[in-house]
Amino acid sequence: MALFVTTDAEHWHRAEFPSDHRLEEDAYTILESTNYSLQVDVMTSKTMQPIGVLFSSNSQGTFFTRLIEHTNRNRHGLVDFEKIRGIRGIVLVNVVDNWEKLDLDPSGRIDKRLRSQISFDDGRTWDNLTTDKGRDLHLHSVTNLHNSGRIFSSPAPGLVMGIGNTGDYLRPYDQGDLYVSDDAGLTWWKGQEGAHKYEFGDQGSVLVAVNDEETTDEIVYSIDHGHNWIKADLGLEGEKVRARMLTTTPDSTTQKFLLVASMIAGSKSKHYIFTIDFAGLHERTCKSSDFERWNARVDKSGDPICVMGEQQFYERRKADAECFVNRDFKDPVPDTKPCDCTEEDFECDFNFERSFDGETCILSGKLDVPTGACKNPEDTFKGTSGWRRIPGNNCLPTKNDLAREVDRKCSEAGKEPKGSEISSEITPFDANSFREYYYLERTKSSSGKDETVVMRTDQQQIFLTRDHGKTWEEILEDKHIQSIWPHRYVNDEAFFLTAGTTVYYTMDRGETFREFEAPAPPTLDTRVPVMNFHPNQKDWLIWIAAKDCGLSGGICHSDAWVSKNRGVSWEPLRQFVRKCEFITEEGRGRHDEKLVYCEQYENENLEHRLQLVSSDDWFVEDVTVPFDDIVDFATMSEFIIVAARDPDQKSLKVDASIDGKTFADAQFPRDLNVPVQRAYTVLDSSTHSVFLHVTVNDMLGQEYGTIIKSNSNGSSYVTSLNYVNRNTPGYVDFEKSQVLQGVAIVNIVDNFEGMVIGETKKLKTMITHNDGAEWDLLPAPKKDADGKDFVCAGDKCSLHLHGYTERNDPRDTYSSPSAVGVMMGVGNVGEYLGRYGDGDTFMTTDGGISWKWAKKGTYQWEYGDQGAVIVIVERGTPTDVVFYTLDEGDTWKEFIFTDKPMEIDDISTVPSDSSRMFMLWGHEIGHGGRKLATVNLDFSGLTDQKCQLDEDHPEEGDYYLWKPKHPKQDNHCLFGHVSQFHRKRTDRICYNGPLFEVSHGITKPHDIAKNCSCTRQDFECDYNYAREIDGTCALVKGMDPPNHIEDCSADPTLISYYDPTGYRRIPLTTCSGGQELNVAESHPCPGKEP
C-alpha cells in the first residue's frame, strides 16, 4: 500500500518514508497528531503478531522520519500510543522487547514481551517509565482496552493514571496495579493494589476507581491527585457486583460518574447502573488562590526546563485544595516562555539517522538534487545539514543553527554525473545460461525508486539487482532454489521454491527475505503452477504439493493446500488434484472471495476421470461438481472457460461462466466443420467477448484451426477467422494490442488444402481493427530498406510477421502496454511469410494501419519511457551495438555498448515499458570462449527534463492528442466513438517517467470526444450467419436463424427483441443511430407487452 496526504482536500502527495528503513507498508495506522505533524505507525511484521514502526512527518505530511521501532499493535490496527492530553510533546508507547524471536517464529505461539516508553519531545528521545521508588514501570495501553475513553490522561494538566506493573516487562492485566502520576508521566506511584477501572472528574479534582479483577461492593476515590484514597460503599447490602464500565462526561468537568455493573446468580443475571455524585463533598468553588502555576517539566532542583523550545506553565487546582473547580471545559492553554534553540530541539532530517553515539545525523539514503545541479563530477549543491527543527518546536534560532543548509557533494545524492548521454554496464556470471528472470516493478503503492530484477542461472544461483542490472548481488546462497514465483497481483512479492518444503519470499522487492514451511514439497507436474494467488487477499495462497513421490511407496500424486496467513499455517483442500485456483477476479462479477476450483481425479484415482469441483468454504461442507469429465479450465479477465468431454467421450464441448457459479453451454457456429473437437486454445476475453481457437487439423506440423468469438456472456459464438496457425503444444499466432481495443494480428495457413499432399505451411499475416469482425492483410510499407518501391503488387505484396508460435519468450510482444499505437515485428513483404533469418524489422505508429521499414535484418526490440525511446539489437549474431530511436522510428542512432562482441539472447525492461533503462541478456564472445553476461543500458542521461502535460490544454504542452481509427472509415470513429490519447511530441527533448507519475496516465484515453453513428464496422455476423466475400453476412446453408426471444430470458431487463437480420452489435461498440444493421421488426418480451 501507499499513503497519500493532502492539506487542502484537493492536491494529494505520496508520503515518503526513509529509504534506509525496510518497510512492508502492509498497514498504516494514523495516530493522534498535531497541526504541525502527522504520527503514523506502519506495520512491519506478519499479521499473526503485528509489530510496527512509529513515524512523524514534516509540516506538509509528505516526508516522514522514524521515531521508534517495534511498536506494539494488534490485528485490528490499534497501536499502543497515546499523547498526554493538553501538554505538548509527551507521548506514551509500548514496544515489543522480544521482536527478534517473533520475527523468527511468526506463528503466534510466542507471547510478546512489552515495555513501556515515554517521550517528552514528541518522540525524538525515549525513556523508561519510572516509579517513585526508581523501578521501571509498564502500563497496559490501547491494544488492551478495559474501559471507554482515553487510556491514561485527562483534561487535567499533568494528571495521568494507568494499570501495569514494575519489572522487566508488562505482565497480564489481572496482575497489574493502579498507578498515578501528577507530573505528566515523569514519576509514578502505586495508587491502588490490583487492576481498576478509573476516571477523572471536575478537571482532576476527583479521581475515581473501581476493582476490575473481581466482584466488589465499593469504589475508591481521591481528591488530592491520587496520593490518598477513600473508600465509598455502593449500598448493595452484602451483595457484590462486577464492574463493566466507569464513565463520566468526555471533558471530565462534572463531579458525577456512571458505573455500569452486573451480578450473576446461578443462571440469572442482574444489571445495574450506579450514579455517583461528589457534588456535596465540597461546598465551595475554587478561588484563584486554590490554583497553582504548574510547569510541565522541571529539573532535579525544581527549576523549569524547556519542552519543544519553550517553558510551558499550566494553571491547575492544588492537590490539597478543599474545593471544586466547577468550570465549563476549555482546552488547557499554557503560558509559554520561548527558549534558545539547542541540540534537543532538532531531529535527523529525512533519509538521515542518528549516529551510534547520538551526536550527529548520518546520511542513510539518497538526497534529492535541485534541478540543474550536478553537471560536472566535482560539483556541489546546497542541501540539508542532516538536521531539521522538530515540527512544532518554537525555540529561538541562534547562530549555531543545526538546520542551516550546507554544501553537499553530488556523490551523496546518488547522482554521479555521467560522462556521456548513454551509459552501459556489463556484468559477467559464472554460469552457462539464464533459466528465468522477473521484474519486480514498482507500482503507485510501492515505495522507493529502484528497478528490481531477480534472476536464476542454470547453476541454481539467485541474483538480485535494484538498479536494473548495473550491479548484481547473489542472494539466498546455498538455499538450492529450484524456481521463482512472482506474486501475480502484488509486484513487490516473489517466492523462491526449493525442492523440499522450505519457501523463501520477499514482500519488499528483495529488501528483506522471510521463509515458511510448505505442507509438502512442490508438485512434480510441470504443466501446472505450484502456487496460486488471490487478487484481493494477498496473504491467501494455494499450494500444489507432491505426495508419495519418494521412496516411501504409494502412488505419486498432487494434493492441494491453502494458507490464509502467507504460509504460517496450512489447511488441506483436496487430494489427487491436478490444479486448484482462486476464482475471484476483478471484472468477473461479484462472488464469494473463498470460491475455489480444483481439477480432481474421480474417486482419488489417477486412472479415473478428471472432475471440476468447486467450493466457497474450503471444501469443508460445500463441495459441488459442476463437471464430472473435463480436460481443463481457464480463468480469463471476464470469463471462466471449461473444456469438458461429451458423454460419448469422442469430442469436447465448451462451457462459460461469468460469476463462477452458473455455466452456459457454448453454442458454436453451425458452419464450424469440426465433427470431433479435440483441442481449444483460449486466446483473450478482455473486450467483453471470448476469443477461442478451435483446432481443425491436429496432424503433427500441420496444425491450424478456427477463431470463434462469443457474445457478451460467453455462450453464443460466431466464426471470426478460419485456418489460423497454431503449433504442436497448442499455442496460436494471435496477439492483441495491449492498449488499443479491438486491434489484433494473426497468421493464417493459406495452403491448408496443399498440406494434404505434403506441402509445408505457407503463412499470411492478417489484422483486425474492429475486434475480429473483419480481417485484412497487413499493408506493405511504401518503400523498402533502400528507399525503393516494391516490385510486387496486389495480394502478393503484403507484410507478413513472425508470430507468437516462434517466440522464445512470450513477453516479447509486438505492442507495448504504454506506447500507444506503436508495434514492431520481424517479417517480410511478399505473398507469404518467409524464413525468420531472411526477415527484416518493421514498425507501425498508427495501430497497424500503415507500416514502415525499421531496420534491415532481424532485431529484437524493447520499448522504454512509454515509447519515447525504442531500442533494438541484432538477434543471434555477435554484435557490439544497439540502435535506438527517439522519434518513433523516423531516425535510428547507434550506440556501442561493449568493446568485445556479444551474442544477445534477449532485451528487456520493466513490464510497463516506462523505464529509460534496458537490459541485454547474452554471452560475451572472446578468446576464452562464451561468457554469460548482462548489459545495463541507461538512457536517462539524454535529458533530465520531464515532459509537461496539461489536461486542460492538452495540445499546448509536450504532448498532442492522437486518435485511433479504422482504415476503412474516413473519420476517427472506432467502436462507435472517437477516443483521444496523449502522445509525446517526437521533437520534444523530455521524458515521460513511470506510468503512475504521469498525470492521468497517457495510456488512458484523454476523453471520449464524441459518440458516432453506427456503420458496418460496428457489427459482426450473428449466430448461424457467416461473412461473404463482399463483407455481408449470409445465413449458413441448411441452418435456421437464431430465435432472439431467448435473449429475453437471458437478460430480464430487456423489454423487446428484434427479428434476426444476420448482424449483431460488437460488444465494445457505443454507436447509436446511423446504419443499425441489427434492427428489424420489434417484438415485446413475454410478460412485457404494452
PDB file of N, CA and C in Angstrom, residues 49 95 241 276 302 351 385 446 501 507 555 558 575 578 685 776 818 891 1036-1037 1051 1056 1063 1080:
ATOM      1  N   GLN A  49       1.345 -11.638  14.719  1.00  0.00           N
ATOM      2  CA  GLN A  49       1.873 -10.909  15.863  1.00  0.00           C
ATOM      3  C   GLN A  49       2.316  -9.539  15.363  1.00  0.00           C
ATOM      4  N   VAL A  95       6.569  -0.938  23.392  1.00  0.00           N
ATOM      5  CA  VAL A  95       7.384  -1.564  22.355  1.00  0.00           C
ATOM      6  C   VAL A  95       7.545  -3.045  22.667  1.00  0.00           C
ATOM      7  N   VAL A 241     -21.044  -6.766  42.979  1.00  0.00           N
ATOM      8  CA  VAL A 241     -21.245  -6.703  41.527  1.00  0.00           C
ATOM      9  C   VAL A 241     -19.886  -6.700  40.821  1.00  0.00           C
ATOM     10  N   ILE A 276     -22.985   8.183  40.665  1.00  0.00           N
ATOM     11  CA  ILE A 276     -22.101   8.571  41.767  1.00  0.00           C
ATOM     12  C   ILE A 276     -21.897  10.077  41.679  1.00  0.00           C
ATOM     13  N   GLY A 302      13.965  21.511  40.692  1.00  0.00           N
ATOM     14  CA  GLY A 302      12.624  22.072  40.656  1.00  0.00           C
ATOM     15  C   GLY A 302      12.498  23.297  39.782  1.00  0.00           C
ATOM     16  N   ASN A 351      15.826  10.728   5.507  1.00  0.00           N
ATOM     17  CA  ASN A 351      16.921   9.922   4.967  1.00  0.00           C
ATOM     18  C   ASN A 351      18.226  10.108   5.736  1.00  0.00           C
ATOM     19  N   SER A 385      21.603  19.877   6.119  1.00  0.00           N
ATOM     20  CA  SER A 385      22.724  19.555   7.004  1.00  0.00           C
ATOM     21  C   SER A 385      22.573  18.170   7.616  1.00  0.00           C
ATOM     22  N   SER A 446       3.945   1.373  -4.267  1.00  0.00           N
ATOM     23  CA  SER A 446       5.252   0.922  -3.800  1.00  0.00           C
ATOM     24  C   SER A 446       6.097   2.108  -3.367  1.00  0.00           C
ATOM     25  N   THR A 501      10.386 -28.480   1.404  1.00  0.00           N
ATOM     26  CA  THR A 501       9.214 -27.740   1.890  1.00  0.00           C
ATOM     27  C   THR A 501       9.528 -26.287   2.249  1.00  0.00           C
ATOM     28  N   MET A 507       8.626  -9.498   0.415  1.00  0.00           N
ATOM     29  CA  MET A 507       7.425  -8.677   0.285  1.00  0.00           C
ATOM     30  C   MET A 507       7.771  -7.245  -0.084  1.00  0.00           C
ATOM     31  N   ILE A 555       1.246 -44.149  -4.461  1.00  0.00           N
ATOM     32  CA  ILE A 555       1.079 -43.621  -5.821  1.00  0.00           C
ATOM     33  C   ILE A 555       1.411 -42.132  -5.807  1.00  0.00           C
ATOM     34  N   SER A 558      -0.664 -35.374  -6.628  1.00  0.00           N
ATOM     35  CA  SER A 558      -0.618 -33.996  -6.120  1.00  0.00           C
ATOM     36  C   SER A 558      -1.810 -33.733  -5.215  1.00  0.00           C
ATOM     37  N   GLN A 575      -7.351 -33.900  -2.300  1.00  0.00           N
ATOM     38  CA  GLN A 575      -6.294 -34.832  -2.659  1.00  0.00           C
ATOM     39  C   GLN A 575      -6.464 -35.272  -4.109  1.00  0.00           C
ATOM     40  N   ARG A 578      -5.052 -32.020 -10.004  1.00  0.00           N
ATOM     41  CA  ARG A 578      -4.062 -31.541 -10.962  1.00  0.00           C
ATOM     42  C   ARG A 578      -3.735 -30.085 -10.674  1.00  0.00           C
ATOM     43  N   SER A 685     -10.125 -12.481 -23.507  1.00  0.00           N
ATOM     44  CA  SER A 685     -11.509 -12.118 -23.160  1.00  0.00           C
ATOM     45  C   SER A 685     -11.535 -10.718 -22.565  1.00  0.00           C
ATOM     46  N   ASP A 776      -8.033  -8.207 -42.525  1.00  0.00           N
ATOM     47  CA  ASP A 776      -7.377  -7.801 -43.767  1.00  0.00           C
ATOM     48  C   ASP A 776      -5.891  -8.123 -43.685  1.00  0.00           C
ATOM     49  N   SER A 818       2.341   0.676 -22.830  1.00  0.00           N
ATOM     50  CA  SER A 818       2.373   2.123 -22.619  1.00  0.00           C
ATOM     51  C   SER A 818       2.686   2.930 -23.879  1.00  0.00           C
ATOM     52  N   THR A 891      14.203   8.146 -37.387  1.00  0.00           N
ATOM     53  CA  THR A 891      15.661   8.071 -37.459  1.00  0.00           C
ATOM     54  C   THR A 891      16.159   7.115 -36.391  1.00  0.00           C
ATOM     55  N   VAL A1036     -25.978 -19.417 -43.042  1.00  0.00           N
ATOM     56  CA  VAL A1036     -25.284 -20.621 -43.463  1.00  0.00           C
ATOM     57  C   VAL A1036     -26.296 -21.608 -44.038  1.00  0.00           C
ATOM     58  N   LYS A1037     -25.947 -22.191 -45.162  1.00  0.00           N
ATOM     59  CA  LYS A1037     -26.865 -23.094 -45.865  1.00  0.00           C
ATOM     60  C   LYS A1037     -27.294 -24.244 -44.949  1.00  0.00           C
ATOM     61  N   ASP A1051     -31.616 -12.033 -20.434  1.00  0.00           N
ATOM     62  CA  ASP A1051     -31.473 -10.695 -19.864  1.00  0.00           C
ATOM     63  C   ASP A1051     -32.850 -10.203 -19.439  1.00  0.00           C
ATOM     64  N   SER A1056     -37.909  -5.630 -25.174  1.00  0.00           N
ATOM     65  CA  SER A1056     -38.297  -6.122 -26.504  1.00  0.00           C
ATOM     66  C   SER A1056     -37.097  -6.756 -27.178  1.00  0.00           C
ATOM     67  N   TYR A1063     -26.949  -9.789 -38.379  1.00  0.00           N
ATOM     68  CA  TYR A1063     -25.890  -8.981 -37.758  1.00  0.00           C
ATOM     69  C   TYR A1063     -26.171  -8.830 -36.262  1.00  0.00           C
ATOM     70  N   ALA A1080     -34.539  -4.783 -36.797  1.00  0.00           N
ATOM     71  CA  ALA A1080     -35.598  -5.205 -37.731  1.00  0.00           C
ATOM     72  C   ALA A1080     -36.929  -4.988 -37.006  1.00  0.00           C
TER      73      ALA A1080
END
